[in-house]
mmCIF file of N, CA, C and O in Angstrom:
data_model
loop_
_atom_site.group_PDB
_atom_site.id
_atom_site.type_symbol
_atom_site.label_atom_id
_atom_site.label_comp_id
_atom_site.label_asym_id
_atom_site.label_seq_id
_atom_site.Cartn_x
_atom_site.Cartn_y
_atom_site.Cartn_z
ATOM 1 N N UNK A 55 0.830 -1.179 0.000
ATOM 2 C CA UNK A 55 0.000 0.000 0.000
ATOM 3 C C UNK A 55 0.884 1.256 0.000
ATOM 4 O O UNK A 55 1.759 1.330 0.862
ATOM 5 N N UNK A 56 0.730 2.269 -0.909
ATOM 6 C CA UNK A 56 1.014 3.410 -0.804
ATOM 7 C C UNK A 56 0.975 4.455 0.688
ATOM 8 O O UNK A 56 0.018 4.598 1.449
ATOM 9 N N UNK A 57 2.421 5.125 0.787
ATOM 10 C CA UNK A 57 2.269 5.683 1.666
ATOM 11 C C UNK A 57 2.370 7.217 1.386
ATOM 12 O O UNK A 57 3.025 7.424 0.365
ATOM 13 N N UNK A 58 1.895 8.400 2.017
ATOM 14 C CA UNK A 58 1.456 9.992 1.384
ATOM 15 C C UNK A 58 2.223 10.622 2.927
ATOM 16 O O UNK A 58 2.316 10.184 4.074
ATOM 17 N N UNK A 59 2.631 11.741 2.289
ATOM 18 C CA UNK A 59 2.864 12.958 3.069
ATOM 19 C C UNK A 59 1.831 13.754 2.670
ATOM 20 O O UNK A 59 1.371 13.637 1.534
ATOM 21 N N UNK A 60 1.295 14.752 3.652
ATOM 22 C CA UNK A 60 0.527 15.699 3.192
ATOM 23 C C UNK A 60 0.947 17.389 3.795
ATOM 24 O O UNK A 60 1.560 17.895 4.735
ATOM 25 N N UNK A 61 0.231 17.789 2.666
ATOM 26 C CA UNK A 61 0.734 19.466 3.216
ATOM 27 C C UNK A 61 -0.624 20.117 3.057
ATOM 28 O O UNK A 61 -1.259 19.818 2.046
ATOM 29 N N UNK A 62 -1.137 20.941 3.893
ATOM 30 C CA UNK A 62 -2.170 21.905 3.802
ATOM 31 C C UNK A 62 -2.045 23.276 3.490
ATOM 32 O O UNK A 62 -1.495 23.970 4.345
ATOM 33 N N UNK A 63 -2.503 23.916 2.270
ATOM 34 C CA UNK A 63 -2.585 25.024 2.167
ATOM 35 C C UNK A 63 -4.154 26.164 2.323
ATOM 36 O O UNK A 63 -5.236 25.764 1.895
ATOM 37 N N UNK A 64 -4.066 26.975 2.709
ATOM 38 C CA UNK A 64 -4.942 27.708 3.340
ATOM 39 C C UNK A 64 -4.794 29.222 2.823
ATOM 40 O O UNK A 64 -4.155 30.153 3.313
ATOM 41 N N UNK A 65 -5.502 29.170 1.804
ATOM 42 C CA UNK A 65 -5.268 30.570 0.793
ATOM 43 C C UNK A 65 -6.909 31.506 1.532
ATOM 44 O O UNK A 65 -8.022 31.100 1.865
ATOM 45 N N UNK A 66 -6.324 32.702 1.517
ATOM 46 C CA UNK A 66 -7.709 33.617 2.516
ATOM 47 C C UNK A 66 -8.251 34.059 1.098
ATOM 48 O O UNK A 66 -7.848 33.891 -0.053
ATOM 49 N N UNK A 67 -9.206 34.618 1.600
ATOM 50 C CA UNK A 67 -10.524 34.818 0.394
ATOM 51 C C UNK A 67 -10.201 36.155 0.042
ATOM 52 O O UNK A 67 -9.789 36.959 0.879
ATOM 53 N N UNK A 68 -10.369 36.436 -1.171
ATOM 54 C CA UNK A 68 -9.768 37.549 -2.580
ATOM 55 C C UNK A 68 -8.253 37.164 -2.926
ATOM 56 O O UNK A 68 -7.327 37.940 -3.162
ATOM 57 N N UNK A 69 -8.239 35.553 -2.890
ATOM 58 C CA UNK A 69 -6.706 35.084 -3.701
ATOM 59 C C UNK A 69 -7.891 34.931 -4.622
ATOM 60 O O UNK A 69 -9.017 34.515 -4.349
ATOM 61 N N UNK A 70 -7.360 35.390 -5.868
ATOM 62 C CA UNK A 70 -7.632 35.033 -7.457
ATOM 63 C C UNK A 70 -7.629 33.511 -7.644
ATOM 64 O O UNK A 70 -7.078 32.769 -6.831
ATOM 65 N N UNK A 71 -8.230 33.091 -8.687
ATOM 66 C CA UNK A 71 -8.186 32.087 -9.456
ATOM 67 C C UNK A 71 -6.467 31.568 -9.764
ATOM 68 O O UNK A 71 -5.727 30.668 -9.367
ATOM 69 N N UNK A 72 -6.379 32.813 -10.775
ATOM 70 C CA UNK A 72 -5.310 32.364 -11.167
ATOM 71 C C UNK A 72 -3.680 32.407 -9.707
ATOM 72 O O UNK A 72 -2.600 31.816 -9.689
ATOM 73 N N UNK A 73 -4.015 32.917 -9.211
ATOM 74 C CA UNK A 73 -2.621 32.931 -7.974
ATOM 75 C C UNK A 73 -2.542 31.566 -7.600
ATOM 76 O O UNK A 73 -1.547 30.842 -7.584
ATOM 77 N N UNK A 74 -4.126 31.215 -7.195
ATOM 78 C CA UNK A 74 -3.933 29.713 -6.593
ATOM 79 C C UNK A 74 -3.199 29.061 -7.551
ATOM 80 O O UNK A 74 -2.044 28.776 -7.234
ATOM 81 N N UNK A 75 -3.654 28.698 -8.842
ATOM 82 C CA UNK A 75 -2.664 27.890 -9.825
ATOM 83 C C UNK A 75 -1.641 28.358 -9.565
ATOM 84 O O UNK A 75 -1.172 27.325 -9.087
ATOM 85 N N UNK A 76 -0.834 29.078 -9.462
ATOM 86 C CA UNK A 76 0.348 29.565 -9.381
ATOM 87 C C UNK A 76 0.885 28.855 -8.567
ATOM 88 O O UNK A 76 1.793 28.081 -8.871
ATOM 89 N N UNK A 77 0.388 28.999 -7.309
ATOM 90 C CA UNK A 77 0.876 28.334 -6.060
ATOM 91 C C UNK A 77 0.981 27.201 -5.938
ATOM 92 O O UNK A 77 1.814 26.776 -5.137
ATOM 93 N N UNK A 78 -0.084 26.025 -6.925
ATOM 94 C CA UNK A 78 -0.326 25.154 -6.406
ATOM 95 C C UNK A 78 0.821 24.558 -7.735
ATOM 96 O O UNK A 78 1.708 23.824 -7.297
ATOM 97 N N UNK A 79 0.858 24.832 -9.344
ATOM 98 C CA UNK A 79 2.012 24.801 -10.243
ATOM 99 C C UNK A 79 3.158 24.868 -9.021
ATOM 100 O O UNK A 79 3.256 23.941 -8.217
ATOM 101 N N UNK A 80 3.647 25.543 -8.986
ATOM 102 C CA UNK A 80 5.048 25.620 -7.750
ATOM 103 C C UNK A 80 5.096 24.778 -7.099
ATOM 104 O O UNK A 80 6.281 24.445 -7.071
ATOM 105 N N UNK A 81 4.477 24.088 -6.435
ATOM 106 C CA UNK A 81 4.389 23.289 -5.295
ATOM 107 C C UNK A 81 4.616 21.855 -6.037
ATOM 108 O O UNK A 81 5.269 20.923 -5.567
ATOM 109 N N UNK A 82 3.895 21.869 -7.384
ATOM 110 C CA UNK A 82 3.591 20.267 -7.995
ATOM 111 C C UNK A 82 5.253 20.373 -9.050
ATOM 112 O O UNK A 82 6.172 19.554 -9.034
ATOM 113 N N UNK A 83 5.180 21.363 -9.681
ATOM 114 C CA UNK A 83 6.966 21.314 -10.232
ATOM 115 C C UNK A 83 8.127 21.178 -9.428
ATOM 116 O O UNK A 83 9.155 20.572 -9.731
ATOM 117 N N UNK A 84 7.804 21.980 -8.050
ATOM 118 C CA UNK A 84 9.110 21.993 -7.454
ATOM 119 C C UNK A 84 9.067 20.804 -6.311
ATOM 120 O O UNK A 84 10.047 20.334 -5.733
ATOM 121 N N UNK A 85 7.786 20.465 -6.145
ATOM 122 C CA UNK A 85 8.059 19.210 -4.861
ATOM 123 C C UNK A 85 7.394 18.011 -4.867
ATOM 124 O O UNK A 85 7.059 17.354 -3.880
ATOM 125 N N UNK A 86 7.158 17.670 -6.416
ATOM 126 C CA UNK A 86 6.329 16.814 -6.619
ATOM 127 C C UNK A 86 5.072 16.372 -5.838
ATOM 128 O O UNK A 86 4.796 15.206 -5.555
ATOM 129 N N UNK A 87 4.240 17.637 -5.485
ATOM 130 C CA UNK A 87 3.112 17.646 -5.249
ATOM 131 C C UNK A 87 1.935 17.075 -6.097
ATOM 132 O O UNK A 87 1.995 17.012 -7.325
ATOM 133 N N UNK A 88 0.854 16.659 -5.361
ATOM 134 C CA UNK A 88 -0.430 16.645 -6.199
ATOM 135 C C UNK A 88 -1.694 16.908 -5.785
ATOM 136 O O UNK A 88 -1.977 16.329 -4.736
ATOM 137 N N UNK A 89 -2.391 17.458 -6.162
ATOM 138 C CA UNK A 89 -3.791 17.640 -4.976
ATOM 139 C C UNK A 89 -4.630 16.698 -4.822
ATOM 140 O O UNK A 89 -5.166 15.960 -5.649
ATOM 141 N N UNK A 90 -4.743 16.786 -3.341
ATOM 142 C CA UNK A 90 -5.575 15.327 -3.170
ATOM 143 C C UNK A 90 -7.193 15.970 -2.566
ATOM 144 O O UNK A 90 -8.228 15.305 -2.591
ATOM 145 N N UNK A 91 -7.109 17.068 -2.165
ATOM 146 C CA UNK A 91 -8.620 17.585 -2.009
ATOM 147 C C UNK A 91 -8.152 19.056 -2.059
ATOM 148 O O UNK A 91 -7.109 19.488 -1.566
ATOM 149 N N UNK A 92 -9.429 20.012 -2.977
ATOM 150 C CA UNK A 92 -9.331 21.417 -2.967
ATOM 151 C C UNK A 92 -10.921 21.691 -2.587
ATOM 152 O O UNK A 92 -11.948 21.373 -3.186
ATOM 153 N N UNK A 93 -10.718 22.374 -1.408
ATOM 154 C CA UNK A 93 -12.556 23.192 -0.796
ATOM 155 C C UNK A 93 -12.533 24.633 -1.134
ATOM 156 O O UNK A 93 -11.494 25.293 -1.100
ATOM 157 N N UNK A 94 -13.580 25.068 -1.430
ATOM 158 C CA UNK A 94 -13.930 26.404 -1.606
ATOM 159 C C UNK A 94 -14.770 26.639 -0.782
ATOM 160 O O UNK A 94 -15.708 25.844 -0.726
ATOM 161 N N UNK A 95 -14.755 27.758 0.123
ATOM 162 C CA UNK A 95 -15.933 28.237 1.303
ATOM 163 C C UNK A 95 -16.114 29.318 0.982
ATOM 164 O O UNK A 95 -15.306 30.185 0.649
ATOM 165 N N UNK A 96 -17.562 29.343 1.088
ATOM 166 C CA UNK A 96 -18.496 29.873 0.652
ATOM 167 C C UNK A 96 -18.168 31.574 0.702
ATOM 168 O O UNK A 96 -18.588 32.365 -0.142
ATOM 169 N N UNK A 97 -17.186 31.999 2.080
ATOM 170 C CA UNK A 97 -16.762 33.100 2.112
ATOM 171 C C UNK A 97 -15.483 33.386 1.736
ATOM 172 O O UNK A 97 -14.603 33.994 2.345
ATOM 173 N N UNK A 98 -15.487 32.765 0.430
ATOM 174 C CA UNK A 98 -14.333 32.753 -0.841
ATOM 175 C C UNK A 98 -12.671 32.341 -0.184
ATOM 176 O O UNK A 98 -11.637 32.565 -0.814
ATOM 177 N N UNK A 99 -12.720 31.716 1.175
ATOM 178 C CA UNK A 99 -11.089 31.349 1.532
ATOM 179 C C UNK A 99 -11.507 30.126 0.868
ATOM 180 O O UNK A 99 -12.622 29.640 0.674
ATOM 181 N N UNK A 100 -9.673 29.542 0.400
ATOM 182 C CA UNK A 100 -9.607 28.369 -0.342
ATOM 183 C C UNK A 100 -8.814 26.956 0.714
ATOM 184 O O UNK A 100 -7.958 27.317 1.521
ATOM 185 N N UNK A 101 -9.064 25.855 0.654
ATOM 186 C CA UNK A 101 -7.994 25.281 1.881
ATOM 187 C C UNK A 101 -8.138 23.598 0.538
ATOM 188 O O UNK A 101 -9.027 22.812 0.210
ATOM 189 N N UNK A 102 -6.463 23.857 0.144
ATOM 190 C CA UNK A 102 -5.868 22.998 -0.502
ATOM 191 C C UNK A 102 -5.277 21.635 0.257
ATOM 192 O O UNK A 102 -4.727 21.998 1.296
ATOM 193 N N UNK A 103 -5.240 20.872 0.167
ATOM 194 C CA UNK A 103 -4.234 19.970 0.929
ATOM 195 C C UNK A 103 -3.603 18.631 -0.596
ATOM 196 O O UNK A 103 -4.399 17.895 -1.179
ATOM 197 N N UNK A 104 -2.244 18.665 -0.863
ATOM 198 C CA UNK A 104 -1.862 18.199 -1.178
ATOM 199 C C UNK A 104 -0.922 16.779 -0.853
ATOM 200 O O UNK A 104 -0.450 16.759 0.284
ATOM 201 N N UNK A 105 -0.670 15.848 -1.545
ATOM 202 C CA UNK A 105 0.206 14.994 -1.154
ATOM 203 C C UNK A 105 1.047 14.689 -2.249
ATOM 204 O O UNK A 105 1.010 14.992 -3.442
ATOM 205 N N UNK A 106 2.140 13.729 -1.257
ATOM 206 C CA UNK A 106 3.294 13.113 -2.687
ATOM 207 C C UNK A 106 3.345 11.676 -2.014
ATOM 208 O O UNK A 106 2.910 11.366 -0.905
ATOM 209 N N UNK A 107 4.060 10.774 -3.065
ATOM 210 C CA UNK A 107 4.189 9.267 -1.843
ATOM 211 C C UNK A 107 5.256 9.616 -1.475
ATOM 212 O O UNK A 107 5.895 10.560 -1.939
ATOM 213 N N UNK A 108 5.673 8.686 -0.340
ATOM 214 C CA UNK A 108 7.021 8.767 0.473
ATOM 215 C C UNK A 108 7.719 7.511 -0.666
ATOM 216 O O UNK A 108 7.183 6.449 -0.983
ATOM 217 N N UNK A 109 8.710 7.904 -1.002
ATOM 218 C CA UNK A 109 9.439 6.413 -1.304
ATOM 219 C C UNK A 109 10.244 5.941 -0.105
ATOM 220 O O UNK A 109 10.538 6.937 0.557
ATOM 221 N N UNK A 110 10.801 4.649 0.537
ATOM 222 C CA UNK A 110 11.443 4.466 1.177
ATOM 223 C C UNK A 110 12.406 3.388 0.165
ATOM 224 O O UNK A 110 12.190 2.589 -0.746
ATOM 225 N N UNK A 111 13.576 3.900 0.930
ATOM 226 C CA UNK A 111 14.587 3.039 0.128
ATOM 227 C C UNK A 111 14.713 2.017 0.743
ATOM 228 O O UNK A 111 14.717 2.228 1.956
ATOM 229 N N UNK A 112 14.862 0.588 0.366
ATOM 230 C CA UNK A 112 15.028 -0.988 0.630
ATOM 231 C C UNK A 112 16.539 -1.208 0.520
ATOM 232 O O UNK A 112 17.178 -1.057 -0.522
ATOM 233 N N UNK A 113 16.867 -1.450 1.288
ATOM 234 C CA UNK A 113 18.800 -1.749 0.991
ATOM 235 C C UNK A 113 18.654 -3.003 0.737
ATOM 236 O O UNK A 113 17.732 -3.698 1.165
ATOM 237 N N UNK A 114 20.065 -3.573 -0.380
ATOM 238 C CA UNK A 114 20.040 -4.780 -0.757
ATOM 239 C C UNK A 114 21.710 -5.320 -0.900
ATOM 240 O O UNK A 114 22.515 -4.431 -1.179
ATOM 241 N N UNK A 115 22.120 -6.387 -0.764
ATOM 242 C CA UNK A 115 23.091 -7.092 -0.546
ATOM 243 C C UNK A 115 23.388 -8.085 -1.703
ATOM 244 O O UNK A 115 24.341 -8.861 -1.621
#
């Protein structure tokens, strides 16, 4: 089974459309991010939470 790190982002309300992509591009180019849930509330804050898998390395002989 796959294992995830997660990171939460929490953008306040009058971030643009486009900033969030911005932010969330950055995050997925530079740290191999991916979004695993994006909410929109109703009083326009955004709360992202992304993940990546963990690889663990197996040593071998």
């Amino acid at each position: 089974m796959a294992e995830y790190t997660y990171l939460v982002l929490s953008l306040p309300r009058g971030t643009t459309r486009d900033t969030a992509r911005q932010i969330m591009t950055e995050h997925a180019e530079r740290g191999g991010w991916e979004i695993d849930r994006l909410r929109l509330y109703p009083d326009g804050r955004r709360r992202i939470q992304l993940r990546r898998k963990v690889i663990r390395v197996v040593r071998t002989f």
